Structures are given as structure tokens and as C-alpha cells.
Short mmCIF file of C-alpha atoms in Angstrom, two decimals:
data_model
loop_
_atom_site.label_atom_id
_atom_site.label_comp_id
_atom_site.label_asym_id
_atom_site.label_seq_id
_atom_site.Cartn_x
_atom_site.Cartn_y
_atom_site.Cartn_z
CA MET A 799 0.00 0.00 0.00
CA THR A 800 1.51 3.32 -1.09
CA ASP A 801 1.11 6.78 0.43
CA MET A 802 -1.72 7.49 -2.03
CA THR A 803 -3.89 4.69 -0.59
CA HIS A 804 -6.11 5.85 2.26
CA ALA A 805 -6.30 3.36 5.14
CA MET A 806 -9.81 3.98 6.35
CA LEU A 807 -11.45 3.37 9.70
CA LYS A 808 -15.10 2.57 10.32
CA GLY A 809 -17.20 5.73 9.83
CA SER A 810 -14.52 7.71 8.00
CA ASN A 811 -14.93 9.15 4.48
CA ILE A 812 -12.82 10.52 1.66
CA PRO A 813 -13.66 12.61 -1.42
CA LEU A 814 -13.39 10.98 -4.80
CA GLU A 815 -11.91 12.59 -7.89
CA ALA A 816 -12.48 9.57 -10.15
CA ARG A 817 -15.47 9.66 -12.49
CA ALA A 818 -15.85 5.84 -12.28
CA VAL A 819 -14.74 3.58 -9.45
CA ARG A 820 -14.20 -0.14 -9.03
CA THR A 821 -15.04 -1.54 -5.59
CA VAL A 822 -13.29 -4.85 -4.88
CA LEU A 823 -14.07 -7.23 -2.01
CA ARG A 824 -11.09 -9.44 -1.19
CA TRP A 825 -10.66 -12.29 1.32
CA THR A 826 -8.51 -15.37 1.91
CA PRO A 827 -10.26 -18.64 0.99
CA GLY A 828 -9.66 -21.95 2.70
CA PRO A 829 -11.34 -24.99 4.26
CA GLY A 830 -14.42 -23.97 6.22
CA VAL A 831 -14.27 -20.36 4.93
CA PRO A 832 -17.63 -19.14 3.50
CA ASP A 833 -17.85 -17.72 0.02
CA VAL A 834 -18.49 -13.95 -0.27
CA ASP A 835 -20.67 -12.19 -2.85
CA ALA A 836 -20.60 -8.47 -3.57
CA SER A 837 -23.72 -6.46 -4.46
CA ALA A 838 -24.84 -2.85 -4.93
CA LEU A 839 -28.09 -0.98 -4.29
CA LEU A 840 -28.92 2.31 -6.03
CA ILE A 841 -30.72 4.42 -3.39
CA GLY A 842 -32.93 7.44 -4.11
CA ASP A 843 -33.31 10.58 -2.03
CA GLU A 844 -35.97 8.84 0.12
CA GLY A 845 -33.49 6.23 1.32
CA ARG A 846 -35.02 3.42 -0.75
CA VAL A 847 -34.50 1.85 -4.17
CA ARG A 848 -36.64 3.18 -6.97
CA SER A 849 -37.46 -0.38 -8.16
CA ASP A 850 -36.14 -3.89 -7.80
CA GLU A 851 -33.94 -3.22 -10.84
CA ASP A 852 -31.78 -1.01 -8.61
CA PHE A 853 -30.41 -4.14 -6.92
CA VAL A 854 -27.27 -5.35 -8.76
CA PHE A 855 -25.81 -8.72 -7.77
CA TYR A 856 -24.67 -11.99 -9.35
CA ASN A 857 -28.18 -13.01 -10.45
CA GLN A 858 -28.83 -9.51 -11.87
CA PRO A 859 -25.30 -8.41 -12.75
CA ARG A 860 -26.09 -5.29 -14.77
CA HIS A 861 -28.29 -2.31 -14.04
CA PRO A 862 -30.64 -1.38 -16.91
CA SER A 863 -28.71 1.87 -17.34
CA GLY A 864 -25.45 -0.09 -17.70
CA LEU A 865 -23.75 2.26 -15.22
CA VAL A 866 -23.46 -0.25 -12.35
CA ARG A 867 -22.06 -3.72 -13.13
CA HIS A 868 -21.21 -6.82 -11.12
CA LEU A 869 -18.00 -8.40 -12.50
CA PRO A 870 -16.97 -12.07 -12.29
CA LYS A 871 -14.91 -13.32 -9.38
CA LYS A 872 -11.15 -13.63 -9.71
CA ARG A 873 -8.51 -15.63 -7.88
CA LEU A 874 -5.39 -13.61 -7.20
CA PRO A 875 -2.24 -14.46 -5.25
CA GLU A 876 -3.59 -12.30 -2.42
CA GLY A 877 -6.96 -14.11 -2.35
CA LEU A 878 -10.39 -14.22 -3.98
CA THR A 879 -12.08 -11.05 -5.24
CA ASP A 880 -15.62 -10.01 -6.17
CA THR A 881 -16.07 -6.64 -7.85
CA VAL A 882 -18.70 -3.96 -8.53
CA GLU A 883 -17.94 -1.17 -11.01
CA THR A 884 -19.86 2.14 -10.92
CA ASP A 885 -19.86 5.07 -13.37
CA LEU A 886 -20.50 7.90 -10.92
CA ALA A 887 -20.43 10.82 -13.34
CA ALA A 888 -23.18 9.38 -15.57
CA LEU A 889 -25.60 8.23 -12.86
CA ASP A 890 -29.08 9.71 -12.90
CA ALA A 891 -29.60 12.61 -10.55
CA SER A 892 -32.35 10.63 -8.77
CA VAL A 893 -29.68 8.27 -7.41
CA ASP A 894 -28.47 9.77 -4.14
CA ARG A 895 -26.02 7.01 -3.14
CA VAL A 896 -24.80 3.53 -4.02
CA VAL A 897 -24.64 1.08 -1.11
CA LEU A 898 -21.87 -1.53 -1.44
CA ALA A 899 -22.87 -4.75 0.36
CA ALA A 900 -21.56 -8.27 0.86
CA SER A 901 -23.19 -11.58 1.80
CA SER A 902 -21.65 -14.83 2.97
CA ASP A 903 -22.58 -18.28 1.71
CA GLY A 904 -21.82 -21.30 3.91
CA GLY A 905 -21.30 -19.55 7.25
CA ALA A 906 -21.13 -16.22 9.03
CA PHE A 907 -18.61 -13.45 8.46
CA GLY A 908 -16.82 -14.44 11.65
CA LEU A 909 -15.33 -17.32 9.59
CA VAL A 910 -14.19 -15.09 6.70
CA ARG A 911 -10.50 -14.23 6.91
CA ASP A 912 -8.83 -10.97 5.83
CA LEU A 913 -11.98 -9.37 4.43
CA CYS A 914 -11.31 -5.90 3.07
CA VAL A 915 -12.66 -3.34 0.59
CA LEU A 916 -10.32 -1.90 -2.03
CA LEU A 917 -11.47 1.16 -3.97
CA TYR A 918 -9.84 1.79 -7.39
CA ASP A 919 -10.09 4.46 -10.07
CA ALA A 920 -11.70 2.49 -12.92
CA ALA A 921 -9.81 4.57 -15.50
CA GLU A 922 -6.44 3.34 -14.19
CA ASP A 923 -6.01 -0.30 -15.02
CA GLY A 924 -3.55 -1.95 -12.66
CA GLY A 925 -3.04 1.13 -10.50
CA GLU A 926 -2.86 1.25 -6.72
CA PRO A 927 -6.13 1.39 -4.74
CA VAL A 928 -7.45 4.82 -3.74
CA ALA A 929 -8.70 3.51 -0.39
CA ARG A 930 -8.57 0.35 1.71
CA PHE A 931 -10.98 -0.60 4.48
CA GLU A 932 -10.55 -3.67 6.70
CA VAL A 933 -14.06 -5.04 7.32
CA VAL A 934 -14.35 -6.50 10.81
CA PRO A 935 -17.75 -7.90 11.91
CA GLU A 936 -18.98 -6.78 15.32
CA THR A 937 -20.41 -10.10 16.57
CA GLY A 938 -19.15 -12.60 14.01
CA ASP A 939 -22.68 -13.93 13.42
CA GLU A 940 -23.44 -11.53 10.58
CA THR A 941 -24.27 -13.08 7.20
CA ALA A 942 -24.67 -9.74 5.36
CA MET A 943 -22.61 -6.55 5.64
CA ILE A 944 -22.79 -3.00 4.34
CA CYS A 945 -19.11 -2.48 3.67
CA GLY A 946 -19.38 1.13 2.48
CA GLU A 947 -21.30 3.59 0.35
CA LEU A 948 -20.69 6.03 -2.46
CA TYR A 949 -22.74 9.18 -1.87
CA ARG A 950 -23.20 12.60 -3.41
CA ARG A 951 -21.74 15.67 -1.79
CA GLY A 952 -22.42 18.82 -3.78
CA ASP A 953 -21.23 18.30 -7.33
CA GLY A 954 -18.92 15.43 -6.41
CA TRP A 955 -18.91 12.03 -4.73
CA LYS A 956 -17.46 10.61 -1.53
CA PHE A 957 -16.81 7.16 -0.11
CA ARG A 958 -17.70 6.24 3.47
CA ALA A 959 -16.48 3.10 5.31
CA LEU A 960 -19.35 1.52 7.28
CA GLY A 961 -19.07 -2.18 8.25
CA GLN A 962 -22.69 -2.54 9.40
CA GLY A 963 -23.84 -6.17 9.75
CA TYR A 964 -27.11 -8.12 9.56
CA GLU A 965 -27.52 -11.52 11.17
CA SER A 966 -30.64 -12.30 9.06
CA GLY A 967 -28.65 -12.19 5.86
CA LEU A 968 -29.20 -10.38 2.61
CA ILE A 969 -32.99 -10.60 2.95
CA GLN A 970 -33.02 -8.22 5.91
CA LEU A 971 -30.57 -5.88 4.23
CA ALA A 972 -32.53 -5.81 0.95
CA THR A 973 -35.95 -5.33 2.52
CA GLU A 974 -34.61 -2.45 4.61
CA PHE A 975 -33.93 -0.58 1.37
CA GLY A 976 -37.27 -1.46 -0.25
CA ILE A 977 -36.44 -4.59 -2.26
CA SER A 978 -39.47 -6.88 -2.62
CA VAL A 979 -38.64 -10.31 -1.21
CA ASP A 980 -41.31 -13.02 -1.09
CA GLU A 981 -40.33 -14.88 2.08
CA ALA A 982 -43.56 -16.92 2.10
CA ASP A 983 -42.31 -18.90 -0.90
CA GLY A 984 -38.90 -19.43 0.65
CA GLY A 985 -37.21 -17.00 -1.78
CA SER A 986 -34.32 -14.74 -0.90
CA ALA A 987 -32.82 -11.65 -2.40
CA ASP A 988 -29.87 -13.58 -3.77
CA GLU A 989 -32.03 -16.09 -5.59
CA GLY A 990 -33.35 -13.69 -8.20
CA PRO A 991 -36.99 -13.02 -9.07
CA ALA A 992 -39.50 -15.58 -7.93
CA ALA A 993 -41.00 -17.85 -10.56
CA ALA A 994 -44.52 -17.13 -11.74
CA PRO A 995 -47.17 -19.20 -9.95
CA LEU A 996 -48.70 -22.08 -11.82
CA PRO A 997 -52.30 -21.62 -13.02
CA GLU A 998 -54.85 -23.13 -10.70
CA ALA A 999 -56.89 -26.07 -11.86
CA PRO A 1000 -60.65 -25.47 -12.32
CA ASP A 1001 -62.88 -26.41 -9.44
CA ARG A 1002 -64.29 -29.90 -9.63
CA PRO A 1003 -67.02 -31.50 -7.48
CA ALA A 1004 -65.86 -33.81 -4.75
CA HIS A 1005 -67.68 -36.77 -6.31
CA GLU A 1006 -68.27 -36.78 -10.03
CA PRO A 1007 -71.22 -38.87 -11.36
CA VAL A 1008 -70.16 -42.04 -13.03
CA SER A 1009 -71.84 -42.80 -16.37
CA GLU A 1010 -74.19 -45.79 -16.11
CA LEU A 1011 -73.45 -48.86 -18.20
CA PRO A 1012 -76.23 -51.02 -19.82
CA PRO A 1013 -77.34 -53.86 -17.54
CA VAL A 1014 -75.75 -57.22 -18.16
CA PRO A 1015 -78.39 -59.97 -18.83
CA ALA A 1016 -78.52 -62.63 -16.18
CA ARG A 1017 -77.06 -65.97 -17.18
CA PRO A 1018 -79.50 -68.94 -16.84
CA PRO A 1019 -78.49 -71.47 -14.21
CA ALA A 1020 -76.52 -74.39 -15.58
CA ALA A 1021 -78.17 -77.83 -15.53
CA ALA A 1022 -76.84 -80.36 -13.07
CA PRO A 1023 -74.31 -82.64 -14.77
CA GLY A 1024 -75.47 -86.20 -15.49
CA PRO A 1025 -73.44 -89.38 -15.16
CA MET A 1026 -70.46 -89.60 -17.44
CA PRO A 1027 -70.84 -92.30 -20.18
CA ALA A 1028 -68.43 -95.20 -19.97
CA PRO A 1029 -65.70 -95.03 -22.61
CA ALA A 1030 -66.15 -97.40 -25.54
CA ALA A 1031 -63.80 -100.34 -25.57
CA ALA A 1032 -61.22 -100.21 -28.28
CA PRO A 1033 -61.37 -103.12 -30.76
CA ALA A 1034 -58.76 -105.72 -30.01
CA ALA A 1035 -56.23 -106.24 -32.72
CA ALA A 1036 -55.83 -109.72 -34.05
CA ALA A 1037 -52.73 -111.39 -32.80
CA ALA A 1038 -50.29 -112.33 -35.47
CA PRO A 1039 -47.78 -115.09 -35.15
CA ALA A 1040 -44.30 -113.96 -34.35
CA ALA A 1041 -41.16 -115.13 -36.06
CA ASP A 1042 -40.75 -117.97 -33.55
CA GLY A 1043 -44.37 -119.05 -33.97
CA SER A 1044 -45.79 -117.45 -30.82
CA ALA A 1045 -48.57 -114.93 -30.87
CA GLU A 1046 -47.79 -111.24 -30.18
CA GLY A 1047 -50.07 -108.43 -29.15
CA PRO A 1048 -50.70 -105.20 -31.12
CA ALA A 1049 -48.08 -103.29 -29.15
CA ARG A 1050 -45.38 -105.77 -30.09
CA GLN A 1051 -46.44 -105.88 -33.74
CA GLY A 1052 -46.36 -102.10 -33.95
CA GLY A 1053 -50.10 -101.65 -34.66
CA GLY A 1054 -52.39 -99.23 -32.83
CA TYR A 1055 -54.40 -96.06 -33.18
CA GLY A 1056 -56.72 -97.72 -35.69
CA TYR A 1057 -53.99 -98.84 -38.14
CA PRO A 1058 -53.66 -102.56 -39.10
CA PRO A 1059 -50.61 -104.37 -37.78
CA PRO A 1060 -47.75 -104.98 -40.20
CA PRO A 1061 -47.66 -108.40 -41.92
CA ALA A 1062 -45.75 -111.16 -40.19
CA VAL A 1063 -42.35 -112.03 -41.64
CA PRO A 1064 -41.99 -115.81 -42.26
CA PRO A 1065 -38.98 -117.49 -40.66
CA GLN A 1066 -35.95 -117.83 -42.87
CA PRO A 1067 -34.27 -121.29 -43.24
CA VAL A 1068 -30.99 -121.62 -41.47
CA ALA A 1069 -28.17 -122.98 -43.57
CA PRO A 1070 -26.18 -125.85 -42.02
CA PRO A 1071 -22.74 -124.98 -40.83
CA ALA A 1072 -19.98 -125.40 -43.34
CA PRO A 1073 -17.54 -128.25 -42.72
CA ALA A 1074 -14.25 -127.31 -41.16
CA TYR A 1075 -10.93 -128.62 -42.29
CA GLY A 1076 -12.55 -131.44 -44.24
CA TYR A 1077 -14.01 -133.24 -41.21
CA PRO A 1078 -17.72 -133.67 -40.73
CA GLN A 1079 -19.20 -131.52 -38.03
CA GLN A 1080 -20.95 -132.99 -35.05
CA PRO A 1081 -24.35 -131.59 -34.19
CA PRO A 1082 -24.35 -129.60 -30.95
CA ALA A 1083 -25.17 -131.50 -27.89
CA ARG A 1084 -28.53 -130.86 -26.38
CA PRO A 1085 -29.35 -131.41 -22.76
CA ALA A 1086 -31.65 -134.36 -22.33
CA TYR A 1087 -32.43 -133.82 -18.69
CA GLY A 1088 -31.24 -137.27 -17.56
CA TYR A 1089 -31.87 -139.22 -20.77
CA PRO A 1090 -29.00 -140.83 -22.77
CA GLN A 1091 -27.42 -138.51 -25.22
CA TYR A 1092 -27.92 -139.11 -28.88
CA GLN A 1093 -24.81 -140.63 -30.54
CA PRO A 1094 -24.73 -140.62 -34.32
CA LEU A 1095 -23.66 -143.84 -36.04
CA PRO A 1096 -20.22 -143.80 -37.67
CA ASP A 1097 -20.05 -143.52 -41.39
CA PRO A 1098 -19.17 -147.00 -42.75
CA ALA A 1099 -17.33 -145.49 -45.64
CA PHE A 1100 -15.04 -143.47 -43.36
CA ARG A 1101 -11.40 -144.54 -43.46
CA LEU A 1102 -8.39 -143.02 -41.77
CA PRO A 1103 -5.74 -141.59 -44.01
CA PRO A 1104 -2.50 -143.54 -44.47
CA GLN A 1105 -0.38 -143.37 -41.38
CA GLY A 1106 3.30 -143.74 -40.80
CA PRO A 1107 4.88 -146.89 -39.45
CA GLN A 1108 5.06 -145.46 -35.96
CA PHE A 1109 1.25 -145.52 -35.80
CA GLN A 1110 0.75 -149.02 -37.22
CA ASN A 1111 0.00 -152.00 -35.03
CA ARG A 1112 2.77 -154.55 -34.93
#
């Protein structure tokens, strides 16, 4: 801070030579530190706003005249800033003063660190501040503060450091200066204009008549059920002899469902076994259950082949 910057105390004032000023709120952010929003109210000679349009804040960042503007926040090495710029020389004569306010979001101002107001000449970009005011809340429970005001004095303007707090927030501050705030709908001054109410539905009687339907003819009573008829016996299929000569039923022959059974296949003759190695084959023995076994008679024409002397009888 140079010698040209006025370090102001609460209640003090300084004259302004600048035709337009830039009022900057600056604080140090951090965990648990509330956010701070700057705002401005254009006050008439009766101590109230002329209309709700005279309230300039982040939801209404520009006055219709364009002479008071809320600028976006910036993060600087020294901290966060929120700015309001005012063209004093061009303001309407009905504006007696411009109140510079601040509101906290997420806690009271007792949790905001290093809050101060820096006043700059808007024509000097990057110059030193004209005045600096350290804003210290009185109780620490305030959620809205009037940091200072720009007010007319003769043909010029002055700046006064105030630091007046409101524990009820921006709603109390705004309503004190004539801003219309609909608290019944839960709105607040920093939420912008309230939404238009929805149209009401037309009145309807508590019980509407229900249109009558044609009567349904009665159904005649059903007759008592009589005894169920016995199912007709299915015709038996003629048994056909099987391949071994025994009789088979329809299920075995493959007939059923009203179709005739397939014709029986006659047994095929079995060829006798072929002789092996030139010797006649013996029929297989059959059990006789205690009776003598059948012995075929030898063939009288059978002769042994010639044998060597070792097999001849001597």
C-alpha cells in the first residue's frame, strides 16, 4: 500500500476525484471459509430503491442503465475477489447514493478471513487502490454486511467506510432498502426473481357422477351334470404269429391307433454250418435232462488216411 492509498477506519470518508470507481471485495479462501458475494443498491433521495432493478448482484449483474455492473470473481495471489464497477459521473440525478454490500454463503462473516474493501479508479487499469478498508464484523454472526457507500456531496462524490452487519442475511438488508422479497415462498434476495405461480386447476365437485353402463343380462343357471358315459372299448387287434411261432399283441407288432398291424415275416431257413478242415461236423449236444445222449452212427465209408509206421499195429 503506497502513500496514495487511504487506510480507512469505520465511519470515516474521503472525497473521490475519479469519475468511475471499481469496488473490490477481497478475502482469503480456505477450508471452512464461507464464500463472499458483492452487491450494490442504487438508493434514491428517500433512502429506498426506486425499483427492484436497482439491486445489482450476481443473479442480476447489470443495471438497466449499464452504469453499475457486477463483474466475475477472480482468484489472485492475495486471495479471492468479487467486484462492482460504478460510473458515478453518468448516474441519474435521482440516485443519491450507491450502497456496497456483501453476503456470505456457507457460514457467518466471523469465519471469513482478511476481508477488506479496495477502492480503485476504474480509468487506471492496474493502479494502486485509492482507499482500503478492513471489514471486521462486530459479533461474528453476521451473514450480510454494508461495507461502504458512495454518496453525493455537492457536485462530487465521496466514499464512506461503514461495516454494518445483519444476522438475518441479505434478505433483511434488501428489505430495509425497499427490495421486494417473497419470504412466504422461501425465496431470498440472492435467488433472483421468484418464478410465476402455476395456473390453478378449475374447481371440480368432490364426487363426479359415473356414467351408467347397460345392464348385463342374467345368465341362466346351468343344468346339473349327469353321469359320465363309460368309454367305448377299443377293438382288439388280431394277434399275429411272431417269427418264432408265438402270438404277439398289437403293441409288439407295432399296430395301434386304428392302423392294421404290419404283416408277419416268415422265418428264414438256417443254412447248415460249413464243414471245417474237411471233417464232418458234429451236431451240438442238447441237454436231455437225464436221458442218454444221442450218438450218431459212424459212417461205414469213413477210413483213416494212411499213417506212418510209428502208428501201425505190430
